[in-house]
Amino acid sequence: DIQLTQSPSTLSASVGDTVTISCRASQSVNYWLAWYQQKPGKAPKLLIYQAFTLDRGVPSRFSGGGSGTEFTLTISSLQPDDFATYYCQQYNKYWTFGQGTKVEI
Amino acid sequence: EVELLESGGGLLQPGGPLRLSCEASGFTFSDYGMTWVRQAPGKGLECVSRITAGGSHTYYADSVKGRVTISRDNSRNTLYLQIDTLRVDDTAVYYCATVHSDDYHFDNWGRGTLVTVSS
């Protein structure tokens, strides 16, 4: 199975900050990586797929990068609505998720 | 608008069976693969199972293989997940989601149904 490791597990930030979350895969997943946002009590929401393609309606302050085994999610000018938990997911071989990164104030 | 509505959760006994349903609307259900993802309390996401659009191919996570069956009824726009022998560690919110037809990420999610397994 392909394992995904996110870092950090928790990230403290303020409105207006730029934050970056990392996701490392145990083997190459090419570009087959997605990012989801989840708020408490809600379903995950797709943000990015194919490592850097924003889903429709996702604000441009979100950006994704990387390929192979190293990926990043960057949120520029953090907004109050962005405080949530973020998960990466590989779908190169079946589907696995990272353990999540909580972005908190 | 895509809508996915899960049902069938609740407080259940270990060892018993469970069938979850996911009713889909707002899109052509028979054109999309579907998946079940679960989230134990305070934990991360786990893809439990996936079924192709026509139902001919399935995937199961090792944690549930042999105990779980995914199925669909395209005439009823409904996805199912049957768990034959519940365990305490099946306690989770179960989400159904659509699998993007070309890219295989999960693009639309239901609100989830909570399954609590306890004696």
Tab-separated table of C-alpha atoms in Angstrom:
chain	number	residue	atom	x	y	z
A	1	ASP	CA	0.000	0.000	0.000
A	2	ILE	CA	1.105	3.550	-0.665
A	3	GLN	CA	1.464	5.531	2.555
A	4	LEU	CA	1.050	9.315	2.721
A	5	THR	CA	2.660	11.357	5.473
A	6	GLN	CA	1.531	14.936	6.017
A	7	SER	CA	3.458	17.576	7.898
A	8	PRO	CA	2.896	19.320	10.124
A	9	SER	CA	0.016	17.620	11.951
A	10	THR	CA	-1.110	20.941	13.343
A	11	LEU	CA	-0.327	24.408	12.077
A	12	SER	CA	-1.017	27.603	13.995
A	13	ALA	CA	-1.537	30.656	11.819
A	14	SER	CA	-3.244	34.024	11.611
A	15	VAL	CA	-5.543	35.633	9.078
A	16	GLY	CA	-3.441	36.954	6.211
A	17	ASP	CA	-0.616	34.434	6.648
A	18	THR	CA	0.652	32.182	3.874
A	19	VAL	CA	0.852	28.549	4.975
A	20	THR	CA	2.223	25.422	3.319
A	21	ILE	CA	1.304	21.820	4.080
A	22	SER	CA	3.501	18.971	2.869
A	23	CYS	CA	2.491	15.489	1.782
A	24	ARG	CA	5.071	12.781	1.172
A	25	ALA	CA	4.264	9.487	-0.537
A	26	SER	CA	6.040	6.209	0.216
A	27	GLN	CA	6.415	5.634	-3.516
A	28	SER	CA	5.793	7.691	-6.627
A	29	VAL	CA	2.182	8.592	-7.355
A	30	ASN	CA	3.079	10.690	-10.413
A	31	TYR	CA	0.545	13.576	-10.415
A	32	TRP	CA	-2.329	11.534	-9.050
A	33	LEU	CA	-2.776	13.469	-5.853
A	34	ALA	CA	-5.734	15.431	-4.498
A	35	TRP	CA	-6.279	17.764	-1.565
A	36	TYR	CA	-9.487	18.005	0.492
A	37	GLN	CA	-10.660	20.452	3.134
A	38	GLN	CA	-12.821	19.290	6.024
A	39	LYS	CA	-14.546	21.369	8.669
A	40	PRO	CA	-15.888	19.895	11.936
A	41	GLY	CA	-19.046	17.870	11.421
A	42	LYS	CA	-18.929	18.298	7.641
A	43	ALA	CA	-17.974	16.137	4.690
A	44	PRO	CA	-14.624	16.651	3.002
A	45	LYS	CA	-14.587	19.057	0.085
A	46	LEU	CA	-12.357	18.627	-2.948
A	47	LEU	CA	-9.919	21.486	-3.439
A	48	ILE	CA	-7.246	20.278	-5.858
A	49	TYR	CA	-6.691	17.244	-8.085
A	50	GLN	CA	-3.861	16.110	-10.340
A	51	ALA	CA	-1.538	17.758	-7.823
A	52	PHE	CA	-2.207	21.350	-8.929
A	53	THR	CA	-5.610	21.649	-10.685
A	54	LEU	CA	-8.126	23.667	-8.671
A	55	ASP	CA	-11.642	22.266	-8.543
A	56	ARG	CA	-14.307	24.640	-9.843
A	57	GLY	CA	-15.197	27.377	-7.426
A	58	VAL	CA	-12.095	26.963	-5.267
A	59	PRO	CA	-10.476	30.336	-4.528
A	60	SER	CA	-7.191	31.052	-6.252
A	61	ARG	CA	-5.432	31.564	-2.921
A	62	PHE	CA	-5.200	27.770	-2.809
A	63	SER	CA	-2.441	26.225	-4.869
A	64	GLY	CA	-0.914	22.789	-5.171
A	65	GLY	CA	2.462	21.619	-6.362
A	66	GLY	CA	4.843	18.734	-6.602
A	67	SER	CA	5.030	15.385	-8.323
A	68	GLY	CA	6.324	11.907	-7.664
A	69	THR	CA	6.617	11.625	-3.898
A	70	GLU	CA	6.673	15.230	-2.655
A	71	PHE	CA	3.646	17.527	-2.756
A	72	THR	CA	2.545	20.793	-1.206
A	73	LEU	CA	-0.678	22.676	-0.571
A	74	THR	CA	-0.198	26.413	-0.139
A	75	ILE	CA	-2.852	28.803	1.121
A	76	SER	CA	-1.991	32.440	0.475
A	77	SER	CA	-3.519	35.195	2.570
A	78	LEU	CA	-5.333	32.854	4.939
A	79	GLN	CA	-9.011	33.723	5.451
A	80	PRO	CA	-11.203	32.933	8.494
A	81	ASP	CA	-13.054	30.324	6.407
A	82	ASP	CA	-9.788	28.437	5.772
A	83	PHE	CA	-9.316	27.219	9.333
A	84	ALA	CA	-9.994	23.535	8.877
A	85	THR	CA	-8.306	20.160	8.484
A	86	TYR	CA	-6.661	19.327	5.168
A	87	TYR	CA	-6.059	15.869	3.747
A	88	CYS	CA	-3.986	14.720	0.795
A	89	GLN	CA	-5.085	11.627	-1.128
A	90	GLN	CA	-3.245	9.520	-3.674
A	91	TYR	CA	-5.152	7.712	-6.399
A	92	ASN	CA	-2.264	6.329	-8.408
A	93	LYS	CA	-2.808	2.864	-6.950
A	94	TYR	CA	-6.133	2.474	-5.220
A	95	TRP	CA	-6.808	5.278	-2.745
A	96	THR	CA	-5.140	6.346	0.486
A	97	PHE	CA	-5.294	9.523	2.526
A	98	GLY	CA	-2.746	11.325	4.623
A	99	GLN	CA	-3.428	11.639	8.340
A	100	GLY	CA	-4.529	15.252	8.033
A	101	THR	CA	-3.197	18.698	8.941
A	102	LYS	CA	-5.257	20.934	11.180
A	103	VAL	CA	-4.878	24.641	10.451
A	104	GLU	CA	-5.843	26.558	13.574
A	105	ILE	CA	-5.637	30.071	14.890
B	1	GLU	CA	-27.046	19.942	-8.345
B	2	VAL	CA	-25.428	16.711	-7.223
B	3	GLU	CA	-26.936	15.294	-4.038
B	4	LEU	CA	-25.898	12.184	-2.161
B	5	LEU	CA	-27.929	11.094	0.862
B	6	GLU	CA	-26.639	8.317	3.090
B	7	SER	CA	-28.867	6.334	5.426
B	8	GLY	CA	-28.834	3.184	7.522
B	9	GLY	CA	-26.555	4.207	10.357
B	10	GLY	CA	-27.303	4.041	14.061
B	11	LEU	CA	-26.364	2.171	17.229
B	12	LEU	CA	-25.670	-1.455	16.396
B	13	GLN	CA	-24.440	-4.568	18.164
B	14	PRO	CA	-21.077	-6.194	17.473
B	15	GLY	CA	-21.409	-9.255	15.274
B	16	GLY	CA	-24.559	-8.065	13.582
B	17	PRO	CA	-25.096	-7.027	9.960
B	18	LEU	CA	-25.498	-3.553	8.526
B	19	ARG	CA	-26.602	-2.196	5.197
B	20	LEU	CA	-25.951	1.407	4.321
B	21	SER	CA	-27.643	3.151	1.397
B	22	CYS	CA	-26.702	6.218	-0.584
B	23	GLU	CA	-29.405	7.789	-2.747
B	24	ALA	CA	-28.053	9.895	-5.601
B	25	SER	CA	-29.695	12.691	-7.564
B	26	GLY	CA	-28.754	15.571	-9.842
B	27	PHE	CA	-26.493	13.581	-12.155
B	28	THR	CA	-26.495	10.432	-14.301
B	29	PHE	CA	-25.723	7.908	-11.570
B	30	SER	CA	-24.970	5.062	-13.971
B	31	ASP	CA	-22.106	7.042	-15.525
B	32	TYR	CA	-20.049	7.279	-12.322
B	33	GLY	CA	-18.009	5.041	-10.134
B	34	MET	CA	-18.883	5.379	-6.465
B	35	THR	CA	-17.046	4.934	-3.217
B	36	TRP	CA	-17.578	4.623	0.526
B	37	VAL	CA	-15.169	6.498	2.796
B	38	ARG	CA	-15.310	6.255	6.561
B	39	GLN	CA	-13.973	8.379	9.392
B	40	ALA	CA	-13.677	7.040	12.912
B	41	PRO	CA	-14.308	9.596	15.693
B	42	GLY	CA	-11.440	12.082	15.798
B	43	LYS	CA	-9.520	10.184	13.131
B	44	GLY	CA	-8.659	10.527	9.450
B	45	LEU	CA	-10.295	9.309	6.254
B	46	GLU	CA	-10.250	5.738	4.975
B	47	CYS	CA	-11.493	4.575	1.567
B	48	VAL	CA	-13.392	1.427	2.436
B	49	SER	CA	-14.681	0.350	-0.961
B	50	ARG	CA	-15.261	1.449	-4.550
B	51	ILE	CA	-17.445	0.182	-7.372
B	52	THR	CA	-17.277	1.017	-11.064
B	53	ALA	CA	-20.134	2.676	-12.931
B	54	GLY	CA	-21.555	-0.565	-14.276
B	55	GLY	CA	-20.866	-2.489	-11.084
B	56	SER	CA	-18.521	-5.007	-12.612
B	57	HIS	CA	-15.369	-4.096	-10.683
B	58	THR	CA	-14.948	-3.509	-6.974
B	59	TYR	CA	-12.193	-2.577	-4.541
B	60	TYR	CA	-12.048	-3.243	-0.809
B	61	ALA	CA	-9.625	-1.992	1.805
B	62	ASP	CA	-7.729	-4.735	3.613
B	63	SER	CA	-9.418	-3.675	6.863
B	64	VAL	CA	-12.829	-4.792	5.575
B	65	LYS	CA	-12.024	-7.396	2.922
B	66	GLY	CA	-14.136	-10.499	3.349
B	67	ARG	CA	-16.725	-8.759	5.584
B	68	VAL	CA	-18.040	-6.075	3.273
B	69	THR	CA	-19.891	-6.001	-0.054
B	70	ILE	CA	-20.418	-2.901	-2.151
B	71	SER	CA	-23.221	-2.917	-4.698
B	72	ARG	CA	-25.405	-0.552	-6.666
B	73	ASP	CA	-28.803	-0.422	-8.296
B	74	ASN	CA	-28.559	1.954	-11.238
B	75	SER	CA	-32.314	1.748	-11.815
B	76	ARG	CA	-32.839	3.175	-8.327
B	77	ASN	CA	-29.815	5.557	-8.345
B	78	THR	CA	-28.692	3.926	-5.118
B	79	LEU	CA	-25.368	2.688	-3.761
B	80	TYR	CA	-25.127	0.135	-0.959
B	81	LEU	CA	-22.572	-1.090	1.554
B	82	GLN	CA	-23.246	-4.364	3.347
B	83	ILE	CA	-21.140	-5.213	6.417
B	84	ASP	CA	-21.746	-8.801	7.458
B	85	THR	CA	-20.131	-8.914	10.896
B	86	LEU	CA	-19.793	-5.590	12.654
B	87	ARG	CA	-16.844	-4.875	14.922
B	88	VAL	CA	-16.382	-2.098	17.436
B	89	ASP	CA	-13.707	-0.585	15.209
B	90	ASP	CA	-16.260	-0.164	12.389
B	91	THR	CA	-17.609	2.768	14.407
B	92	ALA	CA	-17.346	5.760	12.094
B	93	VAL	CA	-19.135	8.266	9.922
B	94	TYR	CA	-19.618	6.643	6.526
B	95	TYR	CA	-19.621	8.918	3.487
B	96	CYS	CA	-20.507	8.028	-0.068
B	97	ALA	CA	-18.845	9.972	-2.857
B	98	THR	CA	-18.630	10.056	-6.639
B	99	VAL	CA	-15.423	8.938	-8.333
B	100	HIS	CA	-14.438	11.289	-11.139
B	101	SER	CA	-14.840	9.377	-14.377
B	102	ASP	CA	-11.473	10.327	-15.917
B	103	ASP	CA	-9.283	11.128	-12.946
B	104	TYR	CA	-10.441	8.892	-10.060
B	105	HIS	CA	-10.414	11.484	-7.288
B	106	PHE	CA	-13.589	11.872	-5.214
B	107	ASP	CA	-15.434	14.979	-6.345
B	108	ASN	CA	-18.885	15.000	-4.687
B	109	TRP	CA	-19.584	13.830	-1.146
B	110	GLY	CA	-22.687	13.108	0.888
B	111	ARG	CA	-23.157	14.362	4.438
B	112	GLY	CA	-22.450	10.988	5.967
B	113	THR	CA	-24.223	8.575	8.299
B	114	LEU	CA	-22.901	7.687	11.752
B	115	VAL	CA	-22.482	4.017	12.604
B	116	THR	CA	-21.823	3.234	16.261
B	117	VAL	CA	-21.000	-0.363	17.135
B	118	SER	CA	-21.299	-1.073	20.839
B	119	SER	CA	-22.731	-3.669	23.152
